[in-house]
Amino acid sequence: SLGFAERGRSGSGSNTSPEADGTIMALPLLPGNSFNRNLGKEKFHKSQHWSYCNKVSMLVGEDKPGIGGEPLLGQKLKPKYSVFPRGVGSDAPSWVAFDKQVLSFDACFDEEVPDKNQELYRIRHCKIYFYLEDDTIQVVEPQVVNSGIPQGTLVRRHRIPLPPPDEDQFYTVDYFNLDRDVIFYGRRYKIMDCDQFTKHFLRKMGVRLNPSVNRPEDPYTKERQKLMDSMKPLRPYERFDTLRQFLEHDGHVLRFYGVWDDTESMFGDVRELVLHYFLADDTIEIKEVIQVNAGRDAVPLFLNRQKLPKYAPVGLYQPGTITDRTVLNVFGGLVGNKGRYILDNRKRTLLQFHTRLHHLQK
C-alpha cells in the first residue's frame, strides 16, 4: 500500500529520519493498524451534567469532565478552592485545616435615598466575614440605636458568585484586599480595613496588602448628631443605672473609723464610731463603739442605714483633695457648736478605692 511504500522508502533510501525533514509518520487508518486508546482504561462512566433544582432541569456541571473523568476536547478544568499544588501545606481537608478561622473586613456601601430632601445618599458600614473552611461569605451590619432602617445580617452565609459575565465562578480569598471593591448581587462594597489575623493570613498567602482607607462619615448622621448634642444640657446628671451599680458592688462595703467630738455640750464626751458605706446603693450606717464598763446604754445603731444628705459646713474639702481627716455632718445644725460631726481617718484600702475610682472617671 501507499503507507507501507513510503515507509519502505524512508527506511531503505537515505539515512535521514522522518523528524529531520519535518514529516510526522503515523500508521494508516486501516483495520488492524491503529492502536486502541481504551487499552488500560478502567473508568467509562458518564459525568452528570444535568440535574433538577427546585423541580427545574438545569445545567449544573459545566466544569465536569467527559467520559471516564477525562477532560473534553478543549476543556480546561478550573481549580475550585486552592491555587497551591498538591503537597504544599497540610493534606488535611479545608474544613479541618481552617476550622473556625474567619477573615473579618470592615466595609461600607452607598445607598441612594429617593424622595427625601434631608439626604440624597446614605453611607452604611458593615462587616464582611469570609469563612476559610468552605469559602462562604456573610455580610453583617452593626445595629445602630434609633436608625429607622432594618439592620443586622444583610447577606446570609453562603458562597457568593462573581458578577457577570463570570457568574459561573465564586468568590475566593484571592478577591479580597484593602482598598478594593467587591460586588455582591449588584451592590458594591468598599473594603476599608481588616483585623490583625486577616492581615497576617493574607501576608502568609503572599498577598501584598494595600494601605487602609479612612472610614467615611455619613453626612446625615453627622448633622443628626450635631442636633442631638445641641439638645443636651451642659449640666451633669445623677446616675440612674442603679441595677448595674447593685450587680457590680453588691456586698462591697467601705469601713471608716472615726470619733464624735461632743465635748462642747454638757456632759459631752468623745465617742468612737464606725461608719459603713454600702457601695450597692450609696447608703450609710454608723455604729458606736462602747467600751466595757463605760456606763452607757448599748444601742444597736448610732444611725440606721439610709442615704445621708450632703449638707456640711462651708469650707469642707472637695473629693480628691488629700487631707488627714474628713468632716461629716450627721443631721446636725449649722448654728452654734451643737452639730454632730465625725472626724475619720483614711485607711489604705480606702485610698486604693478612691485612686482607682478617680482614675476610671478621668
Short mmCIF file of C-alpha atoms in Angstrom, two decimals:
data_model
loop_
_atom_site.label_atom_id
_atom_site.label_comp_id
_atom_site.label_asym_id
_atom_site.label_seq_id
_atom_site.Cartn_x
_atom_site.Cartn_y
_atom_site.Cartn_z
CA SER A 1 0.00 0.00 0.00
CA LEU A 2 0.93 3.66 -0.16
CA GLY A 3 1.62 3.83 3.55
CA PHE A 4 3.95 0.85 3.53
CA ALA A 5 5.68 2.07 0.35
CA GLU A 6 6.50 5.39 1.90
CA ARG A 7 7.63 3.64 4.99
CA GLY A 8 9.93 1.39 2.95
CA ARG A 9 11.48 4.23 1.00
CA SER A 10 12.12 6.29 4.09
CA GLY A 11 13.72 3.36 5.84
CA SER A 12 15.87 1.99 2.98
CA GLY A 13 16.75 5.11 0.99
CA SER A 14 18.56 7.85 2.83
CA ASN A 15 19.84 7.86 6.40
CA THR A 16 17.72 10.86 7.42
CA SER A 17 14.96 10.33 9.99
CA PRO A 18 11.33 11.44 9.43
CA GLU A 19 11.77 14.10 12.08
CA ALA A 20 14.70 15.58 10.22
CA ASP A 21 12.76 16.51 7.07
CA GLY A 22 9.80 17.81 9.04
CA THR A 23 7.34 14.96 8.32
CA ILE A 24 5.50 13.07 11.07
CA MET A 25 4.92 9.40 10.42
CA ALA A 26 1.71 7.69 11.53
CA LEU A 27 0.04 4.39 10.91
CA PRO A 28 -2.75 4.35 8.32
CA LEU A 29 -6.34 4.39 9.49
CA LEU A 30 -6.96 0.81 8.39
CA PRO A 31 -8.33 -2.11 10.36
CA GLY A 32 -5.57 -3.73 12.37
CA ASN A 33 -3.14 -0.84 12.00
CA SER A 34 -4.48 1.59 14.71
CA PHE A 35 -3.98 1.42 18.46
CA ASN A 36 -6.91 1.03 20.83
CA ARG A 37 -6.96 4.10 23.02
CA ASN A 38 -9.09 2.36 25.64
CA LEU A 39 -6.33 -0.13 26.49
CA GLY A 40 -5.64 0.02 30.23
CA LYS A 41 -8.61 2.25 30.86
CA GLU A 42 -10.89 1.21 33.69
CA LYS A 43 -13.37 4.09 34.04
CA PHE A 44 -16.04 4.55 31.41
CA HIS A 45 -18.72 6.38 33.43
CA LYS A 46 -20.53 9.44 32.22
CA SER A 47 -20.36 12.62 34.28
CA GLN A 48 -23.68 14.07 35.39
CA HIS A 49 -24.09 17.47 33.75
CA TRP A 50 -27.83 17.90 34.18
CA SER A 51 -29.94 17.82 37.32
CA TYR A 52 -33.06 19.26 38.91
CA CYS A 53 -33.07 22.37 41.10
CA ASN A 54 -36.42 23.38 42.57
CA LYS A 55 -38.08 20.92 40.16
CA VAL A 56 -36.48 22.66 37.18
CA SER A 57 -33.99 20.84 34.95
CA MET A 58 -30.84 22.88 34.56
CA LEU A 59 -27.15 22.55 33.72
CA VAL A 60 -25.20 22.03 36.95
CA GLY A 61 -21.89 20.57 35.74
CA GLU A 62 -20.19 22.86 33.25
CA ASP A 63 -16.80 22.13 34.81
CA LYS A 64 -17.28 18.37 34.96
CA PRO A 65 -15.14 16.23 32.61
CA GLY A 66 -16.29 13.82 29.96
CA ILE A 67 -16.42 10.02 29.84
CA GLY A 68 -14.15 8.32 32.34
CA GLY A 69 -13.26 11.57 34.09
CA GLU A 70 -11.14 12.85 31.19
CA PRO A 71 -11.49 16.49 30.09
CA LEU A 72 -13.45 17.16 26.97
CA LEU A 73 -11.81 18.42 23.81
CA GLY A 74 -10.59 21.97 24.53
CA GLN A 75 -11.85 21.95 28.13
CA LYS A 76 -9.69 23.49 30.88
CA LEU A 77 -10.69 22.49 34.39
CA LYS A 78 -10.61 25.34 36.90
CA PRO A 79 -9.33 24.89 40.47
CA LYS A 80 -12.17 25.05 42.99
CA TYR A 81 -10.69 26.14 46.29
CA SER A 82 -6.90 26.47 46.17
CA VAL A 83 -4.18 27.66 43.81
CA PHE A 84 -1.46 25.64 45.51
CA PRO A 85 -0.45 22.26 44.06
CA ARG A 86 -0.76 19.04 46.00
CA GLY A 87 2.00 18.58 48.57
CA VAL A 88 2.24 22.24 49.57
CA GLY A 89 0.83 22.81 53.06
CA SER A 90 -1.28 20.44 55.09
CA ASP A 91 -3.00 17.48 53.45
CA ALA A 92 -5.97 17.82 55.79
CA PRO A 93 -9.27 18.87 54.20
CA SER A 94 -10.18 22.53 54.30
CA TRP A 95 -12.98 22.02 56.83
CA VAL A 96 -10.35 20.61 59.23
CA ALA A 97 -7.34 22.80 58.46
CA PHE A 98 -9.34 26.07 58.54
CA ASP A 99 -11.94 25.15 61.14
CA LYS A 100 -13.28 28.24 62.99
CA GLN A 101 -10.94 30.57 61.07
CA VAL A 102 -12.71 33.62 59.68
CA LEU A 103 -11.36 36.67 57.86
CA SER A 104 -13.01 39.91 59.01
CA PHE A 105 -13.13 43.00 56.78
CA ASP A 106 -14.53 46.47 57.52
CA ALA A 107 -16.51 47.71 54.55
CA CYS A 108 -19.10 50.31 53.57
CA PHE A 109 -21.53 50.89 50.73
CA ASP A 110 -23.56 53.80 49.39
CA GLU A 111 -27.33 53.64 49.35
CA GLU A 112 -29.47 56.06 47.40
CA VAL A 113 -32.27 57.76 49.33
CA PRO A 114 -35.04 58.86 46.98
CA ASP A 115 -37.81 61.34 47.80
CA LYS A 116 -36.04 62.93 50.76
CA ASN A 117 -34.68 66.45 51.00
CA GLN A 118 -32.51 65.92 54.08
CA GLU A 119 -30.23 63.37 52.41
CA LEU A 120 -29.56 62.20 48.87
CA TYR A 121 -27.49 59.15 49.77
CA ARG A 122 -26.61 57.20 52.87
CA ILE A 123 -23.30 55.58 53.82
CA ARG A 124 -23.77 52.33 55.70
CA HIS A 125 -20.95 50.48 57.42
CA CYS A 126 -20.84 46.71 57.67
CA LYS A 127 -18.63 43.70 58.36
CA ILE A 128 -17.70 41.10 55.72
CA TYR A 129 -16.84 37.67 57.11
CA PHE A 130 -15.05 35.17 54.86
CA TYR A 131 -15.09 31.60 56.19
CA LEU A 132 -11.96 29.78 55.10
CA GLU A 133 -13.34 26.28 55.61
CA ASP A 134 -15.83 26.44 52.74
CA ASP A 135 -15.30 29.85 51.03
CA THR A 136 -18.64 31.16 52.28
CA ILE A 137 -19.29 34.87 52.85
CA GLN A 138 -21.53 36.68 55.32
CA VAL A 139 -22.28 40.42 55.47
CA VAL A 140 -23.46 41.86 58.79
CA GLU A 141 -24.31 45.48 59.57
CA PRO A 142 -23.97 46.51 63.24
CA GLN A 143 -27.24 47.76 64.63
CA VAL A 144 -27.47 51.48 65.40
CA VAL A 145 -29.94 52.67 68.01
CA ASN A 146 -32.91 54.53 66.55
CA SER A 147 -31.61 54.28 62.97
CA GLY A 148 -35.00 53.60 61.41
CA ILE A 149 -33.65 51.11 58.86
CA PRO A 150 -33.52 47.29 59.01
CA GLN A 151 -30.05 46.21 60.08
CA GLY A 152 -28.28 43.02 61.08
CA THR A 153 -27.48 40.25 58.59
CA LEU A 154 -27.59 41.73 55.10
CA VAL A 155 -26.28 38.67 53.25
CA ARG A 156 -26.61 35.27 54.86
CA ARG A 157 -23.66 32.88 54.87
CA HIS A 158 -23.25 31.09 51.54
CA ARG A 159 -20.97 31.03 48.51
CA ILE A 160 -21.47 34.19 46.50
CA PRO A 161 -20.98 34.07 42.71
CA LEU A 162 -18.92 36.62 40.85
CA PRO A 163 -20.68 39.40 38.94
CA PRO A 164 -21.47 38.84 35.23
CA PRO A 165 -20.02 37.63 32.93
CA ASP A 166 -18.24 35.32 35.42
CA GLU A 167 -21.35 34.27 37.35
CA ASP A 168 -20.36 30.60 36.97
CA GLN A 169 -17.45 31.19 39.39
CA PHE A 170 -17.45 32.05 43.11
CA TYR A 171 -15.54 34.46 45.30
CA THR A 172 -12.34 33.12 46.87
CA VAL A 173 -9.79 34.64 49.20
CA ASP A 174 -7.84 35.96 46.20
CA TYR A 175 -10.51 38.60 45.51
CA PHE A 176 -10.18 40.32 48.90
CA ASN A 177 -7.73 43.10 49.69
CA LEU A 178 -7.78 46.52 51.30
CA ASP A 179 -8.97 49.50 49.24
CA ARG A 180 -10.77 47.21 46.80
CA ASP A 181 -14.40 46.92 45.70
CA VAL A 182 -16.38 43.70 45.70
CA ILE A 183 -19.86 43.31 44.20
CA PHE A 184 -22.40 41.09 45.93
CA TYR A 185 -25.65 40.76 43.97
CA GLY A 186 -25.38 44.18 42.35
CA ARG A 187 -24.32 46.07 45.50
CA ARG A 188 -20.77 47.44 45.57
CA TYR A 189 -18.89 47.17 48.88
CA LYS A 190 -15.73 49.15 49.59
CA ILE A 191 -13.23 47.26 51.78
CA MET A 192 -11.53 49.75 54.10
CA ASP A 193 -9.68 47.77 56.78
CA CYS A 194 -9.36 44.34 58.42
CA ASP A 195 -8.23 42.85 61.71
CA GLN A 196 -4.72 41.65 62.60
CA PHE A 197 -5.48 37.96 61.98
CA THR A 198 -6.72 38.73 58.47
CA LYS A 199 -3.63 40.81 57.68
CA HIS A 200 -1.31 38.10 58.95
CA PHE A 201 -3.14 35.39 56.97
CA LEU A 202 -3.13 37.36 53.71
CA ARG A 203 0.58 38.12 54.08
CA LYS A 204 1.28 34.42 54.55
CA MET A 205 -0.69 33.77 51.36
CA GLY A 206 1.66 36.12 49.52
CA VAL A 207 -0.86 38.95 49.12
CA ARG A 208 0.55 42.48 49.11
CA LEU A 209 -1.85 44.45 51.28
CA ASN A 210 -2.90 47.90 50.20
CA PRO A 211 -2.96 50.73 52.75
CA SER A 212 -6.15 51.02 54.75
CA VAL A 213 -8.79 53.63 53.90
CA ASN A 214 -10.24 56.14 56.34
CA ARG A 215 -13.77 55.46 57.48
CA PRO A 216 -16.15 57.82 55.64
CA GLU A 217 -18.84 59.55 57.66
CA ASP A 218 -22.48 59.66 56.75
CA PRO A 219 -23.40 63.36 56.25
CA TYR A 220 -26.95 62.97 57.53
CA THR A 221 -25.82 61.07 60.62
CA LYS A 222 -23.25 63.76 61.31
CA GLU A 223 -25.85 66.52 61.11
CA ARG A 224 -28.25 64.49 63.22
CA GLN A 225 -25.59 64.04 65.90
CA LYS A 226 -24.96 67.78 66.00
CA LEU A 227 -28.67 68.35 66.53
CA MET A 228 -28.81 65.79 69.34
CA ASP A 229 -25.75 67.29 71.04
CA SER A 230 -27.29 70.76 70.93
CA MET A 231 -30.41 69.48 72.67
CA LYS A 232 -28.49 68.03 75.61
CA PRO A 233 -27.96 70.42 78.54
CA LEU A 234 -24.45 71.00 79.81
CA ARG A 235 -25.19 70.17 83.43
CA PRO A 236 -24.27 66.83 84.94
CA TYR A 237 -26.88 64.23 85.70
CA GLU A 238 -27.06 61.78 88.56
CA ARG A 239 -26.61 58.14 87.86
CA PHE A 240 -29.85 56.33 87.16
CA ASP A 241 -28.45 52.88 86.43
CA THR A 242 -28.99 51.57 89.95
CA LEU A 243 -29.34 47.95 88.83
CA ARG A 244 -25.86 47.88 87.36
CA GLN A 245 -24.44 49.50 90.47
CA PHE A 246 -26.16 46.88 92.62
CA LEU A 247 -24.94 43.96 90.50
CA GLU A 248 -21.35 45.20 90.42
CA HIS A 249 -20.99 46.28 94.07
CA ASP A 250 -23.40 44.04 95.96
CA GLY A 251 -21.69 43.09 99.23
CA HIS A 252 -18.94 45.72 98.88
CA VAL A 253 -18.75 47.92 101.99
CA LEU A 254 -16.27 50.64 102.89
CA ARG A 255 -15.41 50.91 106.59
CA PHE A 256 -14.29 54.11 108.29
CA TYR A 257 -13.13 54.60 111.86
CA GLY A 258 -13.90 57.99 113.40
CA VAL A 259 -14.94 59.87 116.51
CA TRP A 260 -17.81 62.15 117.50
CA ASP A 261 -16.48 65.16 119.37
CA ASP A 262 -19.29 66.12 121.77
CA THR A 263 -17.13 67.82 124.41
CA GLU A 264 -18.68 71.25 123.91
CA SER A 265 -22.08 70.12 125.20
CA MET A 266 -22.89 69.44 128.84
CA PHE A 267 -21.55 66.09 130.00
CA GLY A 268 -20.27 65.57 126.50
CA ASP A 269 -17.50 63.21 125.62
CA VAL A 270 -15.52 61.93 122.63
CA ARG A 271 -17.17 58.79 121.26
CA GLU A 272 -15.62 56.26 118.91
CA LEU A 273 -17.73 55.39 115.86
CA VAL A 274 -17.55 53.01 112.89
CA LEU A 275 -19.07 54.20 109.62
CA HIS A 276 -20.11 51.71 106.89
CA TYR A 277 -20.61 52.95 103.36
CA PHE A 278 -22.52 50.49 101.13
CA LEU A 279 -21.45 50.80 97.50
CA ALA A 280 -24.52 48.92 96.24
CA ASP A 281 -26.95 51.79 96.94
CA ASP A 282 -24.78 54.62 98.42
CA THR A 283 -26.27 54.27 101.90
CA ILE A 284 -24.52 54.87 105.24
CA GLU A 285 -24.89 53.35 108.69
CA ILE A 286 -22.97 54.32 111.84
CA LYS A 287 -22.26 52.14 114.86
CA GLU A 288 -20.94 53.36 118.18
CA VAL A 289 -18.05 51.50 119.81
CA ILE A 290 -18.92 51.20 123.52
CA GLN A 291 -16.10 50.14 125.78
CA VAL A 292 -16.56 47.68 128.63
CA ASN A 293 -17.93 49.28 131.82
CA ALA A 294 -18.42 52.58 130.04
CA GLY A 295 -21.72 53.20 131.79
CA ARG A 296 -23.55 53.87 128.56
CA ASP A 297 -26.57 52.09 127.16
CA ALA A 298 -25.71 49.77 124.29
CA VAL A 299 -27.77 50.83 121.28
CA PRO A 300 -27.81 48.71 118.12
CA LEU A 301 -27.03 51.54 115.70
CA PHE A 302 -25.98 55.15 116.11
CA LEU A 303 -27.52 55.85 112.66
CA ASN A 304 -29.72 53.44 110.73
CA ARG A 305 -28.73 52.52 107.20
CA GLN A 306 -30.01 55.29 104.94
CA LYS A 307 -28.90 57.90 102.46
CA LEU A 308 -27.13 60.75 104.22
CA PRO A 309 -27.82 64.25 102.82
CA LYS A 310 -24.77 66.05 101.54
CA TYR A 311 -25.14 69.11 103.78
CA ALA A 312 -21.95 70.10 105.52
CA PRO A 313 -20.38 73.31 106.84
CA VAL A 314 -18.76 75.73 104.43
CA GLY A 315 -15.09 75.15 103.83
CA LEU A 316 -15.04 71.38 103.53
CA TYR A 317 -12.54 69.76 101.24
CA GLN A 318 -13.73 68.58 97.85
CA PRO A 319 -13.49 64.92 96.75
CA GLY A 320 -9.98 64.06 95.63
CA THR A 321 -8.25 66.55 97.92
CA ILE A 322 -5.54 64.95 100.06
CA THR A 323 -6.35 65.63 103.72
CA ASP A 324 -5.68 63.91 107.01
CA ARG A 325 -9.34 63.85 108.01
CA THR A 326 -12.87 64.41 106.67
CA VAL A 327 -15.78 66.09 108.46
CA LEU A 328 -19.30 64.70 108.00
CA ASN A 329 -22.43 66.40 109.24
CA VAL A 330 -24.86 63.75 110.53
CA PHE A 331 -28.19 65.57 110.76
CA GLY A 332 -26.69 68.35 112.82
CA GLY A 333 -27.42 72.07 112.84
CA LEU A 334 -25.05 74.64 111.45
CA VAL A 335 -25.81 77.31 114.11
CA GLY A 336 -23.69 77.11 117.21
CA ASN A 337 -21.48 74.21 118.15
CA LYS A 338 -24.14 71.57 118.79
CA GLY A 339 -23.93 69.71 115.47
CA ARG A 340 -22.92 66.10 115.05
CA TYR A 341 -19.63 65.92 113.24
CA ILE A 342 -17.46 62.86 112.61
CA LEU A 343 -13.72 63.10 112.05
CA ASP A 344 -12.48 59.95 110.33
CA ASN A 345 -9.04 58.75 109.22
CA ARG A 346 -8.43 57.23 105.81
CA LYS A 347 -7.15 53.70 105.63
CA ARG A 348 -5.01 52.10 102.92
CA THR A 349 -7.98 50.22 101.37
CA LEU A 350 -9.96 53.46 101.10
CA LEU A 351 -7.08 55.23 99.41
CA GLN A 352 -6.77 52.43 96.85
CA PHE A 353 -10.51 52.57 96.11
CA HIS A 354 -10.56 56.35 95.65
CA THR A 355 -7.44 56.23 93.48
CA ARG A 356 -9.00 53.63 91.17
CA LEU A 357 -12.35 55.45 91.11
CA HIS A 358 -10.91 58.83 90.11
CA HIS A 359 -8.67 57.16 87.54
CA LEU A 360 -11.67 55.48 85.89
CA GLN A 361 -13.66 58.72 85.84
CA LYS A 362 -10.84 60.54 84.10
#
